[in-house]
Every structure is written in C-alpha cells, then in structure tokens.
Coordinates of C-alpha atoms in Angstrom, one line a residue:
Chain A
X1 CA 24.0 -10.8 -7.4
X2 CA 26.2 -9.3 -4.6
X3 CA 25.0 -6.1 -3.1
X4 CA 27.2 -3.0 -3.7
X5 CA 29.1 -1.7 -0.6
X6 CA 27.1 0.9 1.4
X7 CA 29.1 3.9 0.4
X8 CA 28.9 3.0 -3.3
X9 CA 25.2 2.4 -3.1
X10 CA 24.7 5.8 -1.4
X11 CA 26.9 7.8 -3.8
X12 CA 25.7 6.1 -6.9
X13 CA 22.6 8.2 -7.4
X14 CA 24.6 11.4 -6.9
X15 CA 27.3 10.2 -9.4
X16 CA 24.5 9.4 -11.9
X17 CA 22.9 12.8 -11.4
X18 CA 26.3 14.5 -11.9
X19 CA 27.1 12.5 -15.0
X20 CA 23.7 13.3 -16.5
X21 CA 24.0 17.0 -15.6
X22 CA 27.4 17.2 -17.3
X23 CA 26.4 15.1 -20.3
X24 CA 25.1 18.0 -22.6
X25 CA 28.4 19.8 -22.1
X26 CA 30.5 16.7 -23.0
X27 CA 28.3 15.3 -25.7
X28 CA 29.5 17.6 -28.6
X29 CA 33.2 16.5 -28.0
X30 CA 32.1 12.9 -28.0
X31 CA 29.9 13.3 -31.0
X32 CA 26.8 12.3 -29.0
X33 CA 24.6 15.4 -29.5
X34 CA 21.7 13.2 -30.6
X35 CA 21.7 11.5 -27.2
X36 CA 21.0 14.7 -25.3
X37 CA 17.5 14.6 -26.7
X38 CA 17.3 10.8 -26.3
X39 CA 18.1 11.1 -22.6
X40 CA 15.8 14.0 -22.1
X41 CA 13.0 11.8 -23.6
X42 CA 14.1 9.0 -21.3
X43 CA 13.9 11.2 -18.2
X44 CA 10.4 12.4 -19.1
X45 CA 9.1 8.8 -19.6
X46 CA 10.8 7.8 -16.4
X47 CA 8.7 10.4 -14.5
X48 CA 5.5 8.9 -16.0
X49 CA 6.8 5.3 -15.2
X50 CA 7.7 6.3 -11.6
X51 CA 4.2 7.6 -11.0
X52 CA 2.7 4.5 -12.5
X53 CA 5.0 2.3 -10.3
X54 CA 3.8 4.2 -7.3
X55 CA 0.2 3.2 -7.8
X56 CA 0.9 -0.2 -9.5
X57 CA 3.9 -1.4 -7.5
X58 CA 3.1 0.1 -4.1
X59 CA -0.6 0.4 -4.3
X60 CA -1.5 -2.7 -6.4
X61 CA -3.7 -0.7 -8.7
X62 CA -3.2 -2.3 -12.1
X63 CA -4.1 0.8 -14.2
X64 CA -4.1 0.4 -18.0
X65 CA -4.8 4.0 -18.8
X66 CA -1.9 6.0 -17.4
X67 CA -1.0 7.4 -20.8
X68 CA -4.4 9.1 -20.7
X69 CA -3.1 11.5 -18.0
X70 CA 0.2 12.0 -20.0
X71 CA -2.0 13.1 -22.9
X72 CA -4.2 15.4 -20.7
X73 CA -1.0 17.1 -19.6
X74 CA 0.3 17.5 -23.1
X75 CA -3.1 18.8 -24.5
X76 CA -3.3 21.2 -21.6
X77 CA -0.1 22.8 -22.8
X78 CA -1.4 22.8 -26.3
X79 CA -4.6 24.5 -25.3
X80 CA -2.7 27.1 -23.2
X81 CA -0.2 27.8 -26.0
X82 CA -3.0 28.1 -28.5
X83 CA -4.7 30.5 -26.1
X84 CA -1.6 32.7 -26.0
X85 CA 0.1 31.5 -22.8
X86 CA 3.9 31.8 -23.0
X87 CA 5.1 30.8 -19.5
X88 CA 6.5 27.3 -19.4
X89 CA 6.0 27.0 -15.6
X90 CA 2.5 28.3 -15.8
X91 CA 1.6 25.8 -18.6
X92 CA 3.3 22.9 -16.8
X93 CA 1.6 23.7 -13.5
X94 CA -1.7 23.9 -15.2
X95 CA -1.0 20.5 -16.9
X96 CA -0.4 19.1 -13.4
X97 CA -3.6 20.5 -12.1
X98 CA -5.8 19.5 -15.0
X99 CA -4.3 15.9 -15.1
X100 CA -4.8 15.7 -11.4
X101 CA -8.4 16.8 -11.7
X102 CA -9.0 14.2 -14.5
X103 CA -7.4 11.6 -12.2
X104 CA -9.7 12.6 -9.4
X105 CA -12.8 12.1 -11.4
X106 CA -11.6 8.9 -13.1
X107 CA -10.2 7.5 -9.9
X108 CA -13.3 8.3 -7.9
X109 CA -15.2 6.0 -10.3
X110 CA -12.6 3.4 -11.1
X111 CA -11.4 2.8 -7.6
X112 CA -14.8 1.4 -6.7
X113 CA -13.8 -1.6 -8.7
X114 CA -11.0 -4.2 -8.2
X115 CA -8.6 -6.3 -10.2
X116 CA -9.4 -6.9 -13.9
X117 CA -12.5 -4.6 -13.6
X118 CA -10.2 -1.8 -12.5
X119 CA -7.9 -2.5 -15.4
X120 CA -10.8 -2.5 -17.9
X121 CA -12.4 0.7 -16.6
X122 CA -9.1 2.7 -16.6
X123 CA -8.5 1.4 -20.1
X124 CA -12.0 2.6 -21.1
X125 CA -11.4 6.1 -19.7
X126 CA -8.1 6.5 -21.4
X127 CA -9.6 5.4 -24.7
X128 CA -12.4 8.0 -24.2
X129 CA -9.7 10.6 -23.7
X130 CA -7.9 9.4 -26.8
X131 CA -11.1 9.7 -28.9
X132 CA -11.7 13.1 -27.3
X133 CA -8.3 14.3 -28.5
X134 CA -9.0 12.9 -32.0
X135 CA -12.2 14.9 -32.1
X136 CA -10.5 18.2 -31.1
X137 CA -10.2 19.6 -34.6
X138 CA -9.1 23.0 -33.1
X139 CA -5.9 21.2 -32.0
X140 CA -5.3 19.3 -35.2
X141 CA -7.5 16.2 -34.4
X142 CA -5.8 13.0 -35.5
X143 CA -2.9 15.0 -37.2
X144 CA -1.8 16.5 -33.9
X145 CA -0.6 20.0 -33.1
X146 CA 2.8 21.6 -33.5
X147 CA 4.1 24.0 -30.9
X148 CA 5.9 26.7 -32.8
X149 CA 6.4 29.3 -30.2
X150 CA 8.9 28.5 -27.4
X151 CA 7.6 28.6 -23.8
X152 CA 9.5 31.0 -21.6
X153 CA 11.3 29.7 -18.5
X154 CA 12.2 33.1 -17.1
X155 CA 15.6 34.9 -16.8
X156 CA 15.8 35.1 -20.5
X157 CA 15.6 31.3 -21.1
X158 CA 13.0 29.2 -23.0
X159 CA 12.3 25.6 -23.6
X160 CA 13.5 25.8 -27.2
X161 CA 17.1 25.6 -26.0
X162 CA 17.8 21.8 -25.9
X163 CA 20.3 22.0 -23.1
X164 CA 18.2 24.3 -20.9
X165 CA 15.1 22.0 -21.3
X166 CA 17.4 19.0 -20.6
X167 CA 18.5 20.4 -17.3
X168 CA 15.0 21.5 -16.3
X169 CA 13.7 18.0 -17.0
X170 CA 16.7 16.4 -15.2
X171 CA 16.1 18.6 -12.1
X172 CA 12.3 17.9 -12.1
X173 CA 12.9 14.1 -12.6
X174 CA 15.5 14.1 -9.8
X175 CA 13.1 16.0 -7.5
X176 CA 10.2 13.8 -8.3
X177 CA 12.3 10.6 -7.9
X178 CA 13.6 11.7 -4.5
X179 CA 10.1 12.7 -3.4
X180 CA 8.6 9.4 -4.5
X181 CA 11.4 7.5 -2.6
X182 CA 10.6 9.5 0.5
X183 CA 6.9 9.0 0.1
X184 CA 7.3 5.2 -0.3
X185 CA 8.8 5.0 3.2
X186 CA 6.4 7.5 4.8
X187 CA 3.3 6.4 6.6
X188 CA 1.3 7.1 3.5
X189 CA 3.7 4.8 1.5
X190 CA 3.4 2.0 4.2
X191 CA -0.3 2.4 4.2
X192 CA -0.4 2.0 0.4
X193 CA 1.8 -1.1 0.5
X194 CA -0.4 -2.5 3.3
X195 CA -3.5 -1.9 1.2
X196 CA -1.9 -3.8 -1.7
X197 CA -1.2 -6.7 0.5
X198 CA -4.5 -6.8 2.5
X199 CA -7.2 -4.2 2.3
X200 CA -9.3 -5.8 5.0
X201 CA -6.4 -5.7 7.5
X202 CA -5.6 -2.1 6.7
X203 CA -9.3 -1.1 7.3
X204 CA -9.1 -2.9 10.7
X205 CA -6.0 -0.9 11.5
X206 CA -8.0 2.3 11.0
X207 CA -7.0 3.3 7.4
X208 CA -9.6 4.7 5.0
X209 CA -8.7 2.5 2.0
X210 CA -10.7 4.3 -0.7
X211 CA -9.4 7.8 0.3
X212 CA -5.7 6.6 0.4
X213 CA -6.0 4.9 -3.0
X214 CA -7.7 7.9 -4.5
X215 CA -5.0 10.3 -3.2
X216 CA -2.3 8.1 -4.7
X217 CA -4.2 7.8 -7.9
X218 CA -4.6 11.6 -8.2
X219 CA -0.9 12.2 -7.4
X220 CA 0.2 9.7 -10.0
X221 CA -2.2 11.2 -12.6
X222 CA -0.8 14.7 -11.8
X223 CA 2.8 13.5 -12.3
X224 CA 1.9 11.8 -15.5
X225 CA 0.3 15.1 -16.6
X226 CA 3.6 16.8 -15.9
X227 CA 5.4 14.2 -17.9
X228 CA 3.0 14.9 -20.8
X229 CA 3.6 18.7 -20.5
X230 CA 7.3 18.1 -20.7
X231 CA 6.8 15.7 -23.6
X232 CA 5.0 18.5 -25.4
X233 CA 7.9 20.9 -24.8
X234 CA 10.4 18.1 -25.8
X235 CA 8.7 17.1 -29.0
X236 CA 7.2 20.5 -29.9
X237 CA 4.4 18.4 -31.1
X238 CA 1.4 16.6 -29.5
X239 CA -0.9 14.0 -31.2
X240 CA -3.6 11.8 -29.8
X241 CA -1.3 8.8 -30.2
X242 CA 0.4 9.8 -27.0
X243 CA -2.7 8.6 -25.1
X244 CA -3.4 5.5 -27.1
X245 CA -3.9 2.4 -24.9
X246 CA -0.7 0.8 -26.4
X247 CA 1.3 3.6 -24.8
X248 CA -0.3 2.7 -21.4
X249 CA 0.5 -0.9 -21.9
X250 CA 4.1 -0.1 -22.9
X251 CA 4.5 2.0 -19.8
X252 CA 3.1 -0.8 -17.7
X253 CA 5.5 -3.4 -19.3
X254 CA 8.4 -1.0 -18.6
X255 CA 7.6 -0.8 -14.9
X256 CA 7.1 -4.6 -14.7
X257 CA 10.5 -5.4 -16.3
X258 CA 12.1 -2.7 -14.2
X259 CA 10.7 -4.0 -10.9
X260 CA 7.2 -3.5 -9.6
X261 CA 7.2 -1.7 -6.2
X262 CA 11.0 -1.1 -6.3
X263 CA 12.2 2.5 -6.2
X264 CA 14.5 2.1 -9.2
X265 CA 11.9 -0.1 -11.0
X266 CA 10.4 2.6 -13.1
X267 CA 13.6 4.4 -14.2
X268 CA 15.4 1.0 -14.9
X269 CA 12.5 -0.3 -16.9
X270 CA 12.3 2.8 -19.1
X271 CA 16.1 3.0 -19.6
X272 CA 16.2 -0.7 -20.5
X273 CA 13.2 -0.6 -22.9
X274 CA 14.0 2.6 -24.7
X275 CA 17.8 1.9 -24.9
X276 CA 17.2 -1.6 -26.3
X277 CA 14.7 -0.3 -28.8
X278 CA 17.2 2.5 -29.8
X279 CA 20.1 0.0 -30.2
X280 CA 18.2 -2.7 -32.0
X281 CA 16.8 -0.1 -34.5
X282 CA 20.4 0.5 -35.6
X283 CA 20.7 -3.1 -36.8
X284 CA 17.3 -4.0 -38.1
X285 CA 13.9 -2.5 -39.0
X286 CA 12.4 -5.7 -37.5
X287 CA 13.8 -4.7 -34.1
X288 CA 10.6 -5.9 -32.3
X289 CA 11.6 -9.5 -32.9
X290 CA 14.9 -9.4 -31.0
X291 CA 13.3 -7.0 -28.5
X292 CA 10.6 -9.5 -27.7
X293 CA 13.1 -12.3 -27.3
X294 CA 15.2 -10.3 -25.0
X295 CA 12.2 -9.3 -22.9
X296 CA 11.2 -13.0 -22.6
X297 CA 14.7 -13.7 -21.4
X298 CA 14.5 -10.9 -18.9
X299 CA 11.2 -12.1 -17.5
X300 CA 12.7 -15.6 -17.0
X301 CA 16.0 -14.4 -15.5
X302 CA 14.5 -11.6 -13.4
X303 CA 10.8 -12.2 -12.8
X304 CA 10.8 -9.5 -10.1
X305 CA 12.4 -7.0 -12.5
X306 CA 15.9 -6.2 -13.5
X307 CA 16.4 -4.1 -10.3
X308 CA 15.9 -7.2 -8.2
X309 CA 19.2 -8.6 -9.6
X310 CA 21.1 -5.9 -7.8
X311 CA 19.3 -6.3 -4.4
X312 CA 20.5 -8.0 -1.3
X313 CA 18.9 -11.3 -0.3
X314 CA 16.4 -9.9 2.1
X315 CA 13.9 -7.5 0.6
X316 CA 13.1 -4.9 -1.9
X317 CA 13.7 -1.3 -1.2
Chain B
X1 CA -17.6 -1.8 38.9
X2 CA -19.6 1.4 38.7
X3 CA -18.0 3.3 35.8
X4 CA -19.5 3.1 32.3
X5 CA -18.2 0.1 30.4
X6 CA -15.6 0.5 27.7
X7 CA -17.6 -1.8 25.4
X8 CA -21.3 -2.5 25.7
X9 CA -23.4 -4.7 23.4
X10 CA -27.2 -4.7 23.7
X11 CA -29.5 -7.1 21.8
X12 CA -26.9 -7.9 19.2
X13 CA -28.2 -9.9 16.3
X14 CA -26.3 -10.8 13.2
X15 CA -26.1 -13.4 10.4
X16 CA -25.0 -14.4 7.0
X17 CA -27.7 -14.0 4.3
X18 CA -30.9 -15.7 5.4
X19 CA -29.3 -17.5 8.3
X20 CA -29.1 -15.8 11.7
X21 CA -25.9 -16.5 13.7
X22 CA -26.1 -14.3 16.7
X23 CA -29.2 -14.0 18.9
X24 CA -29.7 -11.0 21.2
X25 CA -26.3 -10.8 22.8
X26 CA -25.9 -8.6 25.8
X27 CA -22.4 -8.1 27.4
X28 CA -20.1 -5.4 28.7
X29 CA -16.4 -5.1 29.0
X30 CA -15.0 -2.7 31.6
X31 CA -11.8 -0.7 31.0
X32 CA -8.8 -2.6 32.3
X33 CA -10.5 -6.0 32.2
X34 CA -9.3 -9.1 30.4
X35 CA -12.3 -10.9 29.1
X36 CA -12.7 -14.1 27.1
X37 CA -15.3 -15.3 24.6
X38 CA -15.4 -19.1 24.8
X39 CA -17.3 -21.7 22.9
X40 CA -16.8 -24.7 20.5
X41 CA -16.0 -24.2 16.8
X42 CA -18.9 -22.7 14.9
X43 CA -20.7 -21.2 17.9
X44 CA -20.4 -17.6 16.5
X45 CA -17.2 -16.3 18.3
X46 CA -15.6 -15.0 15.1
X47 CA -19.0 -13.5 14.0
X48 CA -19.1 -11.5 17.3
X49 CA -15.6 -10.2 16.7
X50 CA -16.3 -9.3 13.0
X51 CA -19.4 -7.5 14.2
X52 CA -17.5 -5.6 16.9
X53 CA -14.7 -4.4 14.5
X54 CA -17.2 -3.4 11.8
X55 CA -16.5 -6.1 9.2
X56 CA -20.0 -7.4 9.3
X57 CA -22.7 -5.0 10.6
X58 CA -25.3 -6.3 13.0
X59 CA -28.9 -6.7 11.9
X60 CA -30.2 -5.4 15.2
X61 CA -28.9 -4.2 18.5
X62 CA -26.5 -1.6 19.7
X63 CA -22.7 -1.5 20.3
X64 CA -21.3 1.4 22.4
X65 CA -17.5 1.7 22.5
X66 CA -15.9 4.4 24.6
X67 CA -19.1 6.5 24.5
X68 CA -19.6 6.1 20.8
X69 CA -22.3 4.1 19.0
X70 CA -20.3 2.0 16.6
X71 CA -22.9 -0.5 15.3
X72 CA -23.3 1.5 12.0
X73 CA -19.6 2.7 11.8
X74 CA -17.1 1.6 9.2
X75 CA -14.2 -0.7 10.2
X76 CA -11.5 2.0 9.8
X77 CA -13.5 4.5 11.9
X78 CA -14.0 1.9 14.7
X79 CA -10.2 1.2 14.7
X80 CA -9.4 4.9 15.0
X81 CA -11.6 5.0 18.1
X82 CA -9.2 2.6 19.7
X83 CA -10.2 -1.0 18.9
X84 CA -7.4 -3.2 17.6
X85 CA -7.7 -6.8 16.5
X86 CA -5.0 -9.4 16.2
X87 CA -6.6 -11.5 13.5
X88 CA -6.8 -15.2 13.2
X89 CA -4.0 -16.2 10.8
X90 CA -1.8 -13.2 11.9
X91 CA -2.0 -11.5 8.4
X92 CA 1.4 -9.8 8.6
X93 CA 2.2 -7.7 5.5
X94 CA 4.7 -9.6 3.3
X95 CA 6.1 -6.4 1.8
X96 CA 6.8 -4.6 5.1
X97 CA 9.7 -5.3 7.4
X98 CA 9.2 -6.0 11.1
X99 CA 10.3 -2.5 11.9
X100 CA 8.0 -1.0 9.3
X101 CA 5.1 -2.9 10.8
X102 CA 5.9 -1.3 14.2
X103 CA 6.3 2.3 12.9
X104 CA 3.9 2.5 10.0
X105 CA 0.7 2.2 12.1
X106 CA 1.9 3.9 15.3
X107 CA -0.8 6.0 16.8
X108 CA -2.3 7.0 20.1
X109 CA -5.9 5.9 20.2
X110 CA -6.5 6.3 23.9
X111 CA -4.6 3.4 25.3
X112 CA -3.7 3.8 29.0
X113 CA -0.3 4.5 30.5
X114 CA 3.0 4.7 28.7
X115 CA 2.6 4.5 25.0
X116 CA 3.8 1.5 23.1
X117 CA 6.7 2.7 21.1
X118 CA 8.8 0.5 18.8
X119 CA 11.4 0.3 21.6
X120 CA 8.9 -0.9 24.1
X121 CA 7.5 -3.4 21.7
X122 CA 11.0 -4.8 21.0
X123 CA 11.5 -5.1 24.8
X124 CA 8.2 -7.0 25.0
X125 CA 9.1 -9.3 22.1
X126 CA 13.0 -9.5 22.1
X127 CA 12.9 -12.0 19.2
X128 CA 11.4 -9.4 16.9
X129 CA 14.3 -7.0 17.5
X130 CA 16.7 -9.5 16.0
X131 CA 14.4 -9.8 13.0
X132 CA 13.7 -6.1 12.5
X133 CA 14.9 -5.9 8.9
X134 CA 13.0 -9.1 7.8
X135 CA 9.8 -9.0 5.9
X136 CA 6.6 -10.2 7.4
X137 CA 6.6 -13.4 5.4
X138 CA 10.1 -14.3 6.4
X139 CA 9.2 -15.0 10.0
X140 CA 8.3 -18.1 11.9
X141 CA 4.7 -18.6 12.9
X142 CA 5.4 -17.6 16.5
X143 CA 7.3 -14.5 15.3
X144 CA 4.5 -13.5 13.0
X145 CA 2.0 -13.9 15.9
X146 CA 4.2 -11.6 18.1
X147 CA 4.4 -9.2 15.2
X148 CA 0.7 -9.2 14.8
X149 CA 0.2 -8.4 18.5
X150 CA 3.0 -5.7 18.4
X151 CA 1.4 -4.1 15.3
X152 CA -2.0 -3.9 17.1
X153 CA -0.3 -2.5 20.3
X154 CA 1.6 0.1 18.2
X155 CA -1.8 1.9 17.7
X156 CA -2.1 2.1 21.5
X157 CA -5.6 0.8 21.5
X158 CA -8.2 1.1 24.2
X159 CA -9.4 -2.4 23.5
X160 CA -7.1 -5.2 22.2
X161 CA -8.9 -8.2 20.7
X162 CA -7.0 -11.4 20.1
X163 CA -8.6 -14.0 17.8
X164 CA -7.1 -17.4 18.2
X165 CA -3.7 -15.9 18.9
X166 CA -2.1 -19.1 20.0
X167 CA -3.5 -21.4 17.4
X168 CA -0.9 -23.6 15.6
X169 CA 2.0 -22.5 17.8
X170 CA 4.6 -24.6 19.5
X171 CA 3.9 -24.9 23.3
X172 CA 7.0 -22.8 24.2
X173 CA 6.0 -20.0 21.8
X174 CA 2.4 -20.3 23.1
X175 CA 3.6 -19.8 26.6
X176 CA 5.6 -16.7 25.5
X177 CA 2.3 -15.2 24.1
X178 CA 0.5 -16.0 27.4
X179 CA 3.3 -14.3 29.3
X180 CA 3.0 -11.3 27.1
X181 CA -0.8 -11.1 27.8
X182 CA 0.0 -11.4 31.5
X183 CA 2.2 -8.3 31.2
X184 CA -0.4 -6.4 29.2
X185 CA -3.0 -7.2 31.9
X186 CA -0.6 -6.0 34.6
X187 CA -0.2 -2.8 32.6
X188 CA -4.0 -2.2 32.6
X189 CA -4.7 -3.0 29.0
X190 CA -8.3 -4.0 28.2
X191 CA -8.2 -7.3 26.3
X192 CA -10.9 -9.5 24.7
X193 CA -9.5 -13.0 23.9
X194 CA -10.9 -15.7 21.8
X195 CA -8.9 -18.9 22.3
X196 CA -9.4 -22.5 23.2
X197 CA -6.8 -23.1 25.9
X198 CA -9.3 -22.7 28.7
X199 CA -7.0 -23.8 31.5
X200 CA -4.6 -20.9 30.7
X201 CA -7.4 -18.4 30.1
X202 CA -8.8 -19.1 33.6
X203 CA -5.4 -18.0 35.0
X204 CA -5.2 -14.9 32.7
X205 CA -8.7 -13.4 32.4
X206 CA -11.0 -11.7 34.9
X207 CA -14.3 -12.7 33.3
X208 CA -15.6 -15.1 30.7
X209 CA -18.5 -15.4 28.3
X210 CA -19.6 -18.7 26.8
X211 CA -21.3 -18.7 23.4
X212 CA -23.5 -21.6 22.3
X213 CA -25.2 -21.6 18.9
X214 CA -25.1 -17.8 18.8
X215 CA -26.4 -17.2 22.3
X216 CA -24.6 -16.2 25.5
X217 CA -25.3 -19.1 27.8
X218 CA -23.0 -18.3 30.7
X219 CA -20.9 -15.5 32.0
X220 CA -18.9 -15.4 35.2
X221 CA -15.5 -14.9 36.8
X222 CA -12.4 -17.1 36.4
X223 CA -13.0 -18.6 39.9
X224 CA -16.6 -19.6 38.9
X225 CA -15.5 -21.1 35.6
X226 CA -12.6 -22.9 37.3
X227 CA -14.9 -24.5 39.9
X228 CA -17.6 -25.7 37.5
X229 CA -16.0 -28.3 35.3
X230 CA -19.4 -29.4 34.0
X231 CA -19.5 -26.2 32.0
X232 CA -16.2 -27.2 30.3
X233 CA -17.5 -30.5 29.1
X234 CA -21.0 -29.2 28.3
X235 CA -20.1 -26.1 26.3
X236 CA -16.4 -26.1 25.6
X237 CA -15.7 -29.7 24.6
X238 CA -12.8 -30.0 27.1

C-alpha cells in the first residue's frame, strides 16, 4: 500500500486526537451516546496492549500473563475504595505502583527463562493471581466487587461523569502512547530491540540483558496496572475474570494482528478486534465464527499485522 | 615498550566440557598496537576471543585489561571497560536501521583521540551513509561487515577485536576493509585481528601470534613473519 504523504502522516495522530476529544460533545446529536463508553473501553484496552507490545514486539518477551497485571491494578482500586480512599489519582497511582511491584517479582523469576518456558511461567503466575482474586471473599470472590462510590478527580469532578472519565482516559492514553513511541526510539528502546534480535551480541556490546528486560517488564506491568485501574473506574465493577488467561491471550492476539513491534500495532489491533466483535454482535450471536474467519484472512493478508499494510517498503516504525 | 600492556593474558586455559582447548597462553597487547592471532581452522582462535570477551570463562589463568582483572567478569561488564568485538558472521540487527546501529550503542569507553561519531563513521564508510535508513538485513555482505565494524567503533573502544572480518567478501570489498583498518591503525586504535589473509596482515599488523592446537607456538613482528615462509606452510597452511 502506498505511504501517506509526510504532512498527512504527521498530522493524522493530532486529527485523530482532536476527533476523539470532540466525540463526546458530538455523540448526542449523532445518536451515538453508547459509543462514548465503547471508545473509552477501547482506549483503556489500547493502553494495556501498547504496554504488552512494548515487551512482546520490541523486547521479544512472549508473556501470556499480562492480564494478571491489569487485574492487580483493578483490585488495588477495589481494595483502596473498600478501605475508604476517594481520590481517583491516588487510587490509580497506587494501582501503577502495586502492579509494578508484582511485575518486578514475577519478572525477576520469569526472565531467567526463555521462549516457551517464559510463556508458561508468566501464564502460571497470572493464573495464580486469578485464583488469588477468586479466593478474596472480602472483595466478592468469584462474583466480583461493585464500586458504588465515585472516585474524586479534584476541582469538583469525579469518575462517575462519563465524559470526564472519557477525557481523562483519552489524555492518559495519548500521553502513554507518545511516551512509548519516544521510548521505542531511545537508547533503551534500541537496546530492547537489539536484545530481541540477539542477546549475545547485545551483551558483547556492553548491555546488561537481564536488567534491561526486567526494567521493560516492570514498566509494562505498571502500565497494565493503570489500564486495570481505569477499567475498574470505567465498569464500576471488577471480577477475577479480568485476569483469566484467556484475557491475556486475547490481548496477545490483538497485538499480533495489529502489528508486533510497530508503534500503532497495539492500538490498531485493539480497535480492529473490539470493533469487529461489536459490529458482528449486531448481526449474530454466533459472532465468533465470522470473527475467526476474518482473523484468518487478516493473518494471511497481513502476516506482519494490519499496520504493516500502511507502511512504506523499507521498514517498520 | 615499557608501559603496562592494555591486555595481558597469563596461563590462560579453557575448554569445552571435558576437553581442553587452550593450554597456558601468555601474551600481551600494548595500547596502539595492531596484533593478529593466526592459525589454521580449529586451532582455538575463536575460543581465545570468546574467553577474552567473557562469553566462555577460562578454567585457569588471568586476563588483565586496562588495569582490571576480567577473567571472572561478565561479557557486558568487559565490553563497558572498552573491549569491542566485530563478530564472525557480522550479526547486524535486522530490526535496526544503519543509522540506529550507529547511534544506539554510542559510548565513550576510553578510545584514544577524536571520538567516533556517526558523522565520522559515515566518512569512514561512505557506502553506509547512502544506506542509512535501511535495516541491518537489507544490506550486502560487505555493507553488513562495514556496519559491524562501525557499530563496534561507535562505542569508542580501547581494544577493537575483529573475528574473520573479511570472510566471504568480494576482493574489492575486502580491500576496503583492509584500508579501513590501515586508517584505524594510523589513528592509534589498538586492534586484535583474527583472519586468514596472512599476506595482507603482514602489511597491516605490528605483531603476530600463531596458535597451534591451543598453544602459542610462535610470536614475532611482521618482518620476522614475512621472512620465515616456513612458518606459513607449517602452521598456517599457506
């Protein structure tokens, strides 16, 4: 596919951001109120997918337990709300810190393995977290926990207002996406890409492989925790299903169909997956059949991800 | 030369599993020297290099590099002390562009003189400048070799090691690599070369070590090696 002209490629993200920012204001007149919540959900999942793409696409760490960190973030919010915390920023920051701490412990063990063993050990840890959540009867156990009281955002605003939460999520997603793009072309990002290609070579170039991978893993876990915290505010409900291994697998598939190691890979995969599911559900309750066929088609037409269809001939960005 | 050597190996022994490959190697490399390690295939040259860069630790012996004992150090720590290798097979990163190769690992690890910036590296290898936006796997063999050398130089190493840098290259490209090494020598870069083009190495290097079945059997200057063709046929298969 032909590459877009430079000015268009440069202004497209800004146009997209502007359109998304204006959407809640225009939605009522277009009778699209429902889609404000849908896009908010999309943006939150995009944050989790972007963090997974960073370790999977750039770092080559095939983790099958990323939803575990999403769940840790969500349950941190639950625990704090249950304990009487009312500040949204405080709860979300705590979710980032706790998910980061879990990622540090899990990563410190898991990153001593490679390939399929790494995949299996991250899966095992996320299932442990899932079962831990199921056993937390104080927070509803298997039934989950409803967040009744809104979390306060300051200046008289709270996360119960759908538009306010939408804009907060949009701002955080935009910031995170910009940061991850910058990080990908920083020395840290280059080192991570080098490690994916050839660990031995990177060690010979003077890079401490384990520490770099662990730092990336902790960062990605912390961001997934933020996505989990926002998901808790978005749904006003958290259940252990958020960290089931199938959620990790879905996230992984989204990143793969979007484009592994491509800056737009995570957001594109999430947008495609969730939109397809949403549209197909309108027509049939057996939506997974056509969804599966479409995904097979995508894999054949764009094995490097849908984003690769819009790239120039030389290389991924 | 009276000053302390940049690299010093004493009683170096190493092997794979039960088999011993290197037997009590003693050698020094002075700062600013170009030194070669010669020998037929399977004589232990690659094993020496792997031991020096920390890939395979020695069983016995000591390695001092720039005043640091490195025989128990990790590969990344040794590299940060200023040892850079251009590996056999080039091993450029397929997911980084030429330019990214030159800026991603840029460092100053004690190399002498003017630092190797990306601009200077492009001047050293003009063909890389034209391919700056291409990925590592989109280059010809010669270009990949130049990129591997440039990547190593971008860390401004105290010691540059080249492992079969001219292997599999067309003669004209090979000559370009030799010319580059001539320039590095003139700039005072310390270099350890493993290669099989002895005739060219005699012109380039100051001193040579010959390895035979894991033992150093001869060392001397280029003039001494050039004058004793018996050595060539006995140990180098030339």
